Amino acid sequence: MARPQARFVCQQCAAVYPKWTGRCDSCGAWNSLIEELPREELPGGISKRTRDRRGGRSLGFVGLTGPSMLPPRRQTGIAELDRVCGGGFVPGSAILVGGDPGIGKSTLLLQAAAAIAPPIEEGSAKLKAQPATAAYITGEEAIDQVRLRAERLGVAASPVLLAAASNVRDIIASLDREDAPDLVVVDSIQTMYLDTLDSAPGTVSQVRAAAQEMIRLAKRRGFVLVLVGHVTKEGVIAGPRVLEHMVDTVLYFEGERGHQFRILRAVKNRFGATDEIGVFEMSDRGLVEVPNPSALFLAGRPAPGQHESGVAGENESAGSSGGQISGSAVFAGMEGTRPVLIEVQALVAPAVLGTPRRAVVGWDGTRLAMITAVLEARCGLSVGANDIYLNVAGGLRIVEPAADLAVAAALVSALTETPVPADIVVFGEIALSGDVRPVGHTESRLKEAAKLGFAETWMPIQRGKRREATIAREIETTSIGHLRELVERLAPKRSPLGPLPRQCRIGVVS
Ligand code: TYD
Ligand code: MG
């Protein structure tokens, strides 16, 4: 039988060529040809015989209800990781963990593998008939490096199967068996290659083909496959997002270099919600879970009431570090289903250069421009000639529009040099008219604020049923219907701190 010809398929227009060329003649796209395995060779693919048949087998349709075949989820015991995955890993699923180099992906996954396969002790072996097994395949580091890390993390005693490999054929041959491990970590997918393809490891076709082979095996053998993927300079996982479509779950591990904590965020999840985050802190013994992120993000602030001071903070606030600070407001935010309190800091200074500077860290610069415009147009507050620096303390990135009111409070407080009282949390969306709009999850936000010792909240007006639903009575609620009301609260007619800077002309429009 003649050897099937290699074929190159344009990824833009699906034109097929017998040879590789740099440019697709059919659609003109550059560098879009990718070698694909001929049909007949596709493992598990459609064979010639099947295609030639007149009619296929008719499908046995079923109803939506019925016994679910999904085996129970596999929990690592690392609660932050389990929650982001929607309550643990689903056997037979593929998970992609992306992130910048050095952020801690290998550390997290080695810890997860060790947590899945805990050291077998004399007593516990009897309790659990079949302990879970985990394998860690590294294509980037040497065995000794991984061992050294395991020692540092204090997990060296765990029976994790460790291998240094990058040939997918070898990996598949070792894992395609009845007693395959329950969790397989491949670090990283960019180092894996299939020897049937000519292209170098890390190229789109290699990454895609290697991932496809391993995902197929994971589904067949029912193990959890975790692929580590590097984020390219453009901010996408190399293998331009093709991987994201192939896996069941995409997690991003992010964090600021200067900060100790890391955030694991679900971007896609076929088995759970995608708005969950897991918060970790990088310590000298690996990643430590942060079960109460609010305390971490508020570290360094004067405590409201009995508010626990939490983790030692490195975040110096905009004003003085003790007592009342102007230019700072605490935002009662939501990260997924979890409420988080975050400090928003603003600094307003007369512009030295002609064009005022706007520097924003952790928030959307366009939204800041919108809020300053609303402050000017609807509240008569002149902000324009000042440099504005806005910072979300701790390095977290806020995406919720509910942070508008907190940002406005920090800004107005900085402008008027009037501190927002330390025991107040703020949330609400600001419309272009200056109206403060209600946002979701009011109850959770209030509860979290009350839990951390805050006494009052400035929030949008709750109407109708929502108002009755607000039962968190441990905290006083002050409704702010229009941004002007917030300005009035923070801009008393005569500032106790003396004259305001010249550029900060305050005039409350009646
Ligand atoms: P690593 O997991 O190798 O990152 P990635 O796989 O995402 O490239 O983590 C690298 C960083 O983590 C490295 O700069 C050192 C730091 N680290 C600690 O601070 N403490 C630890 O216990 C470990 C293992 C790493
Ligand atoms: Mg690594």
Coordinates of C-alpha atoms and ligand atoms in Angstrom, one line a residue:
M1 CA 0.0 0.0 0.0
A2 CA 1.3 3.4 -0.9
R3 CA 2.4 5.6 2.1
P4 CA -0.2 8.3 2.6
Q5 CA 1.0 11.7 1.5
A6 CA 1.7 14.4 4.0
R7 CA -0.6 17.3 3.6
F8 CA -0.4 20.9 4.6
V9 CA -3.6 22.7 5.5
C10 CA -4.1 26.5 5.6
Q11 CA -5.5 27.3 9.0
Q12 CA -7.3 30.3 7.6
C13 CA -9.1 28.9 4.5
A14 CA -8.6 25.2 4.8
A15 CA -6.9 24.9 1.4
V16 CA -4.8 21.8 1.1
Y17 CA -1.2 21.6 -0.3
P18 CA 1.1 18.7 -0.8
K19 CA 4.1 20.9 0.2
W20 CA 4.7 23.6 2.7
T21 CA 4.8 27.2 1.5
G22 CA 5.2 30.4 3.4
R23 CA 2.1 31.9 1.8
C24 CA -1.3 30.4 1.1
D25 CA -2.0 30.9 -2.6
S26 CA -5.7 30.5 -2.0
C27 CA -6.3 33.2 0.6
G28 CA -3.0 35.0 0.7
A29 CA -2.4 34.4 4.5
W30 CA 1.3 34.2 5.5
N31 CA 2.6 31.3 7.6
S32 CA -0.7 29.7 8.0
L33 CA 0.1 26.2 6.5
I34 CA 0.2 23.5 9.1
E35 CA 1.1 19.9 8.5
E36 CA -1.8 17.6 9.3
L37 CA -1.8 13.8 9.6
P38 CA -3.5 12.2 6.6
R39 CA -6.9 10.9 7.4
E40 CA -6.1 7.3 7.3
E41 CA -3.5 7.7 10.0
L42 CA -5.6 9.6 12.4
P43 CA -5.7 7.5 15.6
G44 CA -9.3 6.8 16.3
G45 CA -10.3 8.9 13.3
I46 CA -12.6 8.1 10.4
S47 CA -11.2 5.3 8.3
K48 CA -11.7 5.0 4.6
R49 CA -14.0 2.1 5.1
T50 CA -16.4 4.1 7.4
R51 CA -16.5 6.9 4.9
D52 CA -17.4 4.6 2.0
R53 CA -20.4 3.1 3.8
R54 CA -23.7 4.1 2.5
G55 CA -25.5 4.8 5.7
G56 CA -24.1 5.2 9.3
R57 CA -25.4 3.6 12.4
S58 CA -28.4 5.5 13.7
L59 CA -27.8 7.4 17.0
G60 CA -29.4 6.3 20.2
F61 CA -30.8 9.6 21.4
V62 CA -31.5 10.0 25.1
G63 CA -33.2 12.6 27.3
L64 CA -31.6 15.3 29.3
T65 CA -32.3 13.5 32.6
G66 CA -30.7 10.3 33.5
P67 CA -28.0 8.8 35.5
S68 CA -24.8 11.0 35.2
M69 CA -21.8 9.0 34.3
L70 CA -19.3 11.5 35.7
P71 CA -17.1 10.0 38.4
P72 CA -16.8 12.0 41.6
R73 CA -14.4 15.0 41.5
R74 CA -10.9 14.5 42.8
Q75 CA -10.1 17.1 45.5
T76 CA -6.5 18.1 46.1
G77 CA -7.2 19.4 49.6
I78 CA -5.7 22.8 48.5
A79 CA -9.1 24.6 49.0
E80 CA -8.2 27.6 46.8
L81 CA -7.3 25.4 43.9
D82 CA -10.3 23.1 44.3
R83 CA -12.7 26.0 44.4
V84 CA -11.3 27.6 41.2
C85 CA -11.7 24.2 39.4
G86 CA -15.4 24.2 40.5
G87 CA -14.9 21.8 43.5
G88 CA -12.0 19.7 42.5
F89 CA -10.6 18.1 39.4
V90 CA -13.0 16.2 37.1
P91 CA -11.5 12.8 36.2
G92 CA -10.8 12.6 32.4
S93 CA -10.7 16.3 32.0
A94 CA -7.8 18.4 30.7
I95 CA -6.8 21.6 32.5
L96 CA -4.5 24.3 31.1
V97 CA -2.6 26.4 33.6
G98 CA -1.1 29.5 32.0
G99 CA 1.0 32.3 33.5
D100 CA 4.2 34.3 33.2
P101 CA 7.5 32.5 33.7
G102 CA 8.5 32.4 37.3
I103 CA 5.0 33.1 38.7
G104 CA 4.9 29.7 40.4
K105 CA 3.1 27.3 38.1
S106 CA 5.5 24.5 38.6
T107 CA 5.4 25.1 42.4
L108 CA 1.6 25.0 42.5
L109 CA 1.3 21.9 40.4
L110 CA 4.0 20.0 42.3
Q111 CA 2.2 20.9 45.5
A112 CA -1.1 19.8 44.0
A113 CA 0.4 16.5 42.8
A114 CA 1.8 15.9 46.2
A115 CA -1.5 16.7 47.8
I116 CA -3.4 14.3 45.6
A117 CA -0.9 11.5 46.5
P118 CA -0.1 12.0 50.1
P119 CA 2.7 10.0 51.8
I120 CA 1.4 6.6 52.8
E121 CA 1.6 6.2 56.5
E122 CA 1.1 2.9 58.4
G123 CA -2.3 3.8 59.7
S124 CA -3.8 5.7 56.8
A125 CA -3.0 3.0 54.2
K126 CA -5.7 0.8 55.8
L127 CA -8.3 3.6 55.8
K128 CA -8.1 4.2 52.1
A129 CA -8.0 1.0 50.0
Q130 CA -6.6 2.6 46.9
P131 CA -4.7 5.8 47.4
A132 CA -4.7 8.2 44.5
T133 CA -1.6 8.4 42.4
A134 CA 0.0 11.4 40.6
A135 CA 2.7 11.8 38.0
Y136 CA 4.7 14.9 37.2
I137 CA 6.4 15.0 33.8
T138 CA 8.8 17.8 33.4
G139 CA 10.2 18.8 30.0
E140 CA 11.9 22.0 31.4
E141 CA 13.7 21.0 34.5
A142 CA 16.0 18.2 35.4
I143 CA 14.9 15.6 37.9
D144 CA 17.3 17.0 40.5
Q145 CA 15.8 20.4 40.2
V146 CA 12.4 19.1 40.8
R147 CA 13.6 17.0 43.7
L148 CA 15.2 20.1 45.2
R149 CA 12.0 22.0 44.9
A150 CA 10.0 19.1 46.4
E151 CA 12.4 19.1 49.4
R152 CA 11.9 22.9 49.8
L153 CA 8.2 22.5 49.7
G154 CA 8.3 19.7 52.2
V155 CA 6.6 17.2 49.9
A156 CA 9.6 15.0 49.1
A157 CA 8.0 12.1 50.9
S158 CA 4.9 12.0 48.7
P159 CA 4.9 9.1 46.2
V160 CA 4.6 11.3 43.1
L161 CA 5.9 9.6 40.0
L162 CA 8.5 11.9 38.5
A163 CA 9.9 11.8 35.0
A164 CA 11.8 14.1 32.7
A165 CA 10.5 13.6 29.2
S166 CA 9.5 15.6 26.2
N167 CA 8.6 13.0 23.6
V168 CA 4.9 12.6 23.5
R169 CA 5.2 9.1 22.1
D170 CA 7.2 8.0 25.2
I171 CA 4.7 9.7 27.5
I172 CA 1.7 8.0 25.9
A173 CA 3.4 4.6 25.9
S174 CA 4.0 5.0 29.6
L175 CA 0.6 6.2 30.6
D176 CA -1.6 4.2 28.3
R177 CA -2.4 1.4 30.8
E178 CA -5.0 0.3 33.2
D179 CA -3.3 1.6 36.3
A180 CA -2.5 5.1 34.9
P181 CA -2.0 7.7 37.5
D182 CA -5.1 9.7 38.6
L183 CA -3.4 13.0 38.0
V184 CA -0.8 13.7 35.3
V185 CA 1.0 17.1 35.2
V186 CA 2.9 18.0 32.0
D187 CA 5.2 20.9 32.6
S188 CA 5.2 22.4 30.1
I189 CA 3.3 21.8 26.8
Q190 CA 5.7 24.0 24.9
T191 CA 8.5 21.5 25.5
M192 CA 6.6 18.5 24.3
Y193 CA 6.9 17.2 20.7
L194 CA 5.6 14.5 18.5
D195 CA 8.3 13.0 16.3
T196 CA 5.8 12.6 13.4
L197 CA 5.8 16.3 12.9
D198 CA 8.8 18.2 11.5
S199 CA 8.3 21.4 13.3
A200 CA 10.2 22.4 16.4
P201 CA 8.7 22.0 20.0
G202 CA 6.7 25.1 21.0
T203 CA 5.4 25.8 17.5
V204 CA 1.7 25.9 17.0
S205 CA 1.4 22.6 15.2
Q206 CA 3.5 20.8 17.8
V207 CA 1.7 22.3 20.8
R208 CA -1.6 21.5 19.3
A209 CA -0.8 17.9 18.2
A210 CA 1.0 17.1 21.4
A211 CA -1.9 18.4 23.5
Q212 CA -4.4 16.6 21.3
E213 CA -2.7 13.2 21.8
M214 CA -2.4 13.6 25.5
I215 CA -6.0 14.9 26.0
R216 CA -7.3 12.0 24.0
L217 CA -5.4 9.6 26.3
A218 CA -6.7 11.4 29.4
K219 CA -10.3 11.0 28.3
R220 CA -9.8 7.3 27.5
R221 CA -8.0 6.4 30.7
G222 CA -9.9 8.8 32.9
F223 CA -7.1 10.7 34.5
V224 CA -6.8 14.4 35.2
L225 CA -4.4 16.0 32.8
V226 CA -2.9 19.3 33.7
L227 CA -0.9 21.1 31.1
V228 CA 1.3 24.0 31.9
G229 CA 1.4 26.7 29.2
H230 CA 3.6 29.7 29.0
V231 CA 2.1 33.0 28.3
T232 CA 3.7 34.7 25.3
K233 CA 4.7 38.4 25.3
E234 CA 1.4 39.3 23.7
G235 CA -0.4 37.8 26.7
V236 CA -1.8 34.7 25.1
I237 CA -0.8 31.2 25.7
A238 CA 1.5 30.2 23.0
G239 CA -0.2 28.1 20.4
P240 CA -2.5 31.1 19.7
R241 CA -5.4 30.1 21.9
V242 CA -5.8 26.8 20.1
L243 CA -5.1 25.1 23.4
E244 CA -7.9 27.0 25.1
H245 CA -10.4 25.4 22.8
M246 CA -9.1 22.0 23.3
V247 CA -9.0 21.7 27.1
D248 CA -12.0 21.7 29.5
T249 CA -10.6 24.2 31.9
V250 CA -8.2 27.2 31.5
L251 CA -6.7 28.6 34.6
Y252 CA -4.4 31.7 34.7
F253 CA -1.9 32.2 37.4
E254 CA -1.2 35.8 37.9
G255 CA 0.4 38.2 40.3
E256 CA 2.7 41.1 40.6
R257 CA 6.4 40.5 40.8
G258 CA 6.8 42.9 43.7
H259 CA 4.0 41.3 45.7
Q260 CA 4.0 38.0 47.5
F261 CA 0.6 36.9 46.6
R262 CA -0.6 35.1 43.5
I263 CA -4.1 34.8 42.1
L264 CA -5.4 31.7 40.3
R265 CA -8.2 32.7 38.0
A266 CA -10.5 30.4 35.9
V267 CA -11.0 31.8 32.4
K268 CA -12.9 28.8 31.0
N269 CA -14.4 25.9 32.9
R270 CA -16.7 23.3 31.4
F271 CA -17.4 22.0 34.9
G272 CA -17.9 25.1 37.0
A273 CA -18.1 28.8 37.2
T274 CA -15.4 31.0 35.6
D275 CA -15.4 33.9 38.0
E276 CA -13.7 32.2 40.9
I277 CA -10.3 33.2 42.1
G278 CA -7.9 31.4 44.4
V279 CA -5.5 33.5 46.4
F280 CA -2.1 32.2 47.4
E281 CA 1.0 33.7 49.0
M282 CA 4.4 32.8 47.8
S283 CA 6.5 31.9 50.8
D284 CA 9.9 30.3 51.3
R285 CA 8.1 27.0 51.6
G286 CA 6.0 27.3 48.4
L287 CA 2.5 28.6 47.9
V288 CA 0.4 29.1 51.0
E289 CA -3.4 29.4 50.7
V290 CA -4.9 32.7 51.7
P291 CA -8.4 31.9 53.0
N292 CA -9.2 35.4 53.9
P293 CA -8.0 37.7 51.1
S294 CA -9.7 40.8 52.5
A295 CA -7.3 40.8 55.4
L296 CA -4.4 40.6 53.0
F297 CA -5.6 43.4 50.7
L298 CA -6.4 45.6 53.7
A299 CA -3.1 45.0 55.4
G300 CA -1.3 48.2 56.4
R301 CA -4.5 50.1 56.9
P302 CA -5.6 51.4 60.3
A303 CA -8.0 48.8 61.7
P304 CA -11.7 49.7 61.8
G305 CA -12.9 48.8 65.2
Q306 CA -11.9 45.2 66.1
H307 CA -10.7 44.6 62.5
E308 CA -7.9 42.1 62.7
S309 CA -4.7 43.5 61.3
G310 CA -4.1 40.3 59.3
V311 CA -0.9 39.7 57.3
A312 CA 1.9 42.1 57.7
G313 CA 1.6 44.4 54.8
E314 CA 4.1 46.1 52.6
N315 CA 1.5 48.5 51.1
E316 CA 2.2 52.0 52.3
S317 CA -0.9 54.1 51.8
A318 CA -1.1 57.3 49.9
G319 CA -1.1 59.6 52.9
S320 CA 0.2 59.0 56.4
S321 CA 0.5 55.4 57.5
G322 CA -1.2 55.9 60.8
G323 CA -4.5 57.5 61.7
Q324 CA -6.8 58.8 59.0
I325 CA -5.6 58.8 55.5
S326 CA -7.1 61.0 52.8
G327 CA -7.3 59.5 49.3
S328 CA -8.1 56.0 50.4
A329 CA -11.4 54.1 50.3
V330 CA -12.3 50.5 51.0
F331 CA -14.2 48.8 48.2
A332 CA -16.5 46.0 49.0
G333 CA -15.9 43.9 45.9
M334 CA -16.8 40.5 44.6
E335 CA -14.4 38.0 43.1
G336 CA -16.6 35.3 41.7
T337 CA -18.9 34.2 44.5
R338 CA -16.6 35.5 47.2
P339 CA -16.6 39.0 48.6
V340 CA -13.3 40.7 48.9
L341 CA -12.5 44.0 50.5
I342 CA -9.9 46.0 48.6
E343 CA -8.3 49.4 49.3
V344 CA -8.4 51.9 46.5
Q345 CA -5.8 54.7 46.8
A346 CA -5.8 58.0 45.0
L347 CA -3.2 60.7 45.0
V348 CA -4.0 64.1 43.4
A349 CA -1.2 66.5 42.8
P350 CA -1.0 69.8 40.9
A351 CA 0.3 69.0 37.4
V352 CA 3.9 70.1 36.8
L353 CA 3.8 69.7 33.1
G354 CA 1.2 71.0 30.7
T355 CA -0.7 67.8 30.3
P356 CA -1.9 66.2 33.6
R357 CA -0.7 62.7 34.2
R358 CA -3.1 59.8 34.8
A359 CA -1.5 56.7 36.1
V360 CA -3.7 53.8 37.0
V361 CA -2.6 50.5 38.6
G362 CA -5.2 47.7 39.0
W363 CA -8.1 49.4 37.4
D364 CA -9.3 50.6 34.0
G365 CA -7.9 54.0 32.9
T366 CA -10.8 54.7 30.7
R367 CA -13.2 54.3 33.6
L368 CA -11.1 56.7 35.7
A369 CA -11.4 59.3 32.9
M370 CA -15.1 58.7 32.9
I371 CA -15.4 59.3 36.7
T372 CA -13.3 62.4 36.7
A373 CA -15.5 63.7 33.8
V374 CA -18.7 62.9 35.9
L375 CA -17.1 64.6 38.9
E376 CA -16.5 67.7 36.8
A377 CA -19.7 67.8 34.8
R378 CA -22.2 66.7 37.4
C379 CA -20.6 67.7 40.7
G380 CA -18.7 70.8 39.8
L381 CA -15.5 69.4 41.1
S382 CA -12.5 70.7 39.1
V383 CA -10.1 67.8 38.7
G384 CA -8.7 68.3 35.3
A385 CA -5.6 70.3 36.0
N386 CA -4.2 67.7 38.5
D387 CA -2.1 64.7 38.1
I388 CA -4.1 61.7 39.3
Y389 CA -2.5 58.5 40.5
L390 CA -4.9 55.6 41.3
N391 CA -3.7 52.4 42.8
V392 CA -5.5 49.2 43.9
A393 CA -3.6 48.2 47.0
G394 CA -1.9 44.8 46.9
G395 CA -1.7 44.5 43.2
L396 CA -5.1 43.1 42.6
R397 CA -6.9 44.0 39.4
I398 CA -10.5 45.1 39.7
V399 CA -12.8 44.7 36.8
E400 CA -16.2 45.3 38.4
P401 CA -18.0 48.5 37.6
A402 CA -19.2 48.4 41.2
A403 CA -15.8 49.9 42.2
D404 CA -16.8 53.3 40.6
L405 CA -18.1 54.7 43.8
A406 CA -15.1 53.6 45.8
V407 CA -12.8 55.2 43.2
A408 CA -14.8 58.4 43.3
A409 CA -14.6 58.4 47.1
A410 CA -10.9 58.0 47.1
L411 CA -10.5 60.7 44.4
V412 CA -12.8 63.2 46.2
S413 CA -11.1 62.4 49.5
A414 CA -7.7 63.1 48.0
L415 CA -8.9 66.3 46.4
T416 CA -10.4 67.7 49.5
E417 CA -7.9 66.1 51.9
T418 CA -10.8 64.8 53.9
P419 CA -10.3 61.2 54.9
V420 CA -13.0 58.7 54.3
P421 CA -13.7 57.4 57.8
A422 CA -11.7 54.2 58.4
D423 CA -14.7 52.1 59.2
I424 CA -16.6 52.7 56.0
V425 CA -16.8 50.5 52.9
V426 CA -18.0 51.8 49.6
F427 CA -19.5 50.2 46.5
G428 CA -21.8 51.2 43.6
E429 CA -21.7 51.8 39.9
I430 CA -21.7 55.4 38.6
A431 CA -23.8 56.3 35.6
L432 CA -22.8 59.2 33.3
S433 CA -25.6 61.2 34.8
G434 CA -23.9 60.9 38.1
D435 CA -26.6 58.6 39.5
V436 CA -25.3 55.7 41.6
R437 CA -26.7 52.4 40.3
P438 CA -27.3 49.3 42.3
V439 CA -25.0 46.4 41.9
G440 CA -25.4 42.7 42.6
H441 CA -24.4 40.6 45.7
T442 CA -25.2 43.4 48.1
E443 CA -25.8 40.9 50.9
S444 CA -22.4 39.2 50.5
R445 CA -20.6 42.5 50.4
L446 CA -22.3 43.7 53.6
K447 CA -21.6 40.5 55.4
E448 CA -17.9 40.5 54.5
A449 CA -17.6 44.2 55.6
A450 CA -19.4 43.5 58.9
K451 CA -17.2 40.4 59.5
L452 CA -14.0 42.5 59.1
G453 CA -15.3 45.1 61.6
F454 CA -16.5 47.9 59.3
A455 CA -19.4 49.8 60.8
E456 CA -21.0 51.6 57.8
T457 CA -21.4 51.2 54.1
W458 CA -22.0 53.8 51.4
M459 CA -24.0 52.1 48.8
P460 CA -26.6 52.6 46.1
I461 CA -30.2 52.9 47.0
Q462 CA -31.9 49.5 47.3
R463 CA -35.4 49.4 45.9
G464 CA -38.4 47.2 46.3
K465 CA -37.8 43.6 47.2
R466 CA -34.0 44.1 47.3
R467 CA -34.4 46.5 50.2
E468 CA -36.2 43.9 52.2
A469 CA -33.7 41.3 51.3
T470 CA -31.0 43.3 52.9
I471 CA -30.8 41.6 56.2
A472 CA -27.2 42.2 57.2
R473 CA -28.1 44.5 60.1
E474 CA -24.8 44.4 61.8
I475 CA -23.7 47.2 59.6
E476 CA -25.2 50.6 59.0
T477 CA -26.1 51.3 55.4
T478 CA -26.1 54.8 54.0
S479 CA -27.7 55.1 50.6
I480 CA -26.0 57.4 48.0
G481 CA -28.4 58.1 45.1
H482 CA -26.2 60.6 43.3
L483 CA -22.4 61.2 43.2
R484 CA -23.1 64.7 44.4
E485 CA -24.2 63.3 47.8
L486 CA -20.8 61.6 48.1
V487 CA -19.0 64.8 47.3
E488 CA -21.1 66.7 49.9
R489 CA -20.1 64.1 52.5
L490 CA -16.4 64.5 51.7
A491 CA -16.2 68.2 50.9
P492 CA -17.4 70.1 53.9
K493 CA -17.8 73.9 53.3
R494 CA -14.7 74.6 55.3
S495 CA -11.9 72.0 55.2
P496 CA -10.5 71.4 58.7
L497 CA -7.1 71.0 57.1
G498 CA -6.8 74.6 56.0
P499 CA -7.0 76.0 52.5
L500 CA -7.2 73.5 49.6
P501 CA -4.5 73.4 46.9
R502 CA -5.1 76.1 44.3
Q503 CA -5.9 73.6 41.6
C504 CA -8.5 71.8 43.6
R505 CA -11.3 74.3 43.4
I506 CA -14.3 72.8 45.1
G507 CA -17.7 74.0 44.3
V508 CA -20.7 72.0 44.9
V509 CA -23.3 72.7 42.3
S510 CA -26.7 73.3 43.9
Ligands
TYD1 P1 8.1 28.3 39.5 O1 7.1 27.4 40.0 O2 9.4 27.7 39.0 O3 7.5 29.2 38.3 P2 7.0 28.8 36.9 O4 6.9 27.4 36.8 O5 5.7 29.5 36.8 O6 8.0 29.4 35.9 O7 8.4 29.4 40.6 C1 9.4 30.3 40.5 C2 9.5 31.3 41.6 O8 8.9 31.0 42.8 C3 10.9 31.5 41.8 O9 11.2 32.8 41.4 C4 11.2 31.3 43.2 C5 9.9 31.3 43.9 N1 9.7 30.3 44.9 C6 9.6 30.7 46.2 O10 9.6 31.9 46.5 N2 9.4 29.8 47.2 C7 9.4 28.5 47.0 O11 9.3 27.7 47.9 C8 9.6 28.0 45.6 C9 9.6 26.6 45.3 C10 9.7 29.0 44.7
MG2 MG 8.1 26.1 35.6

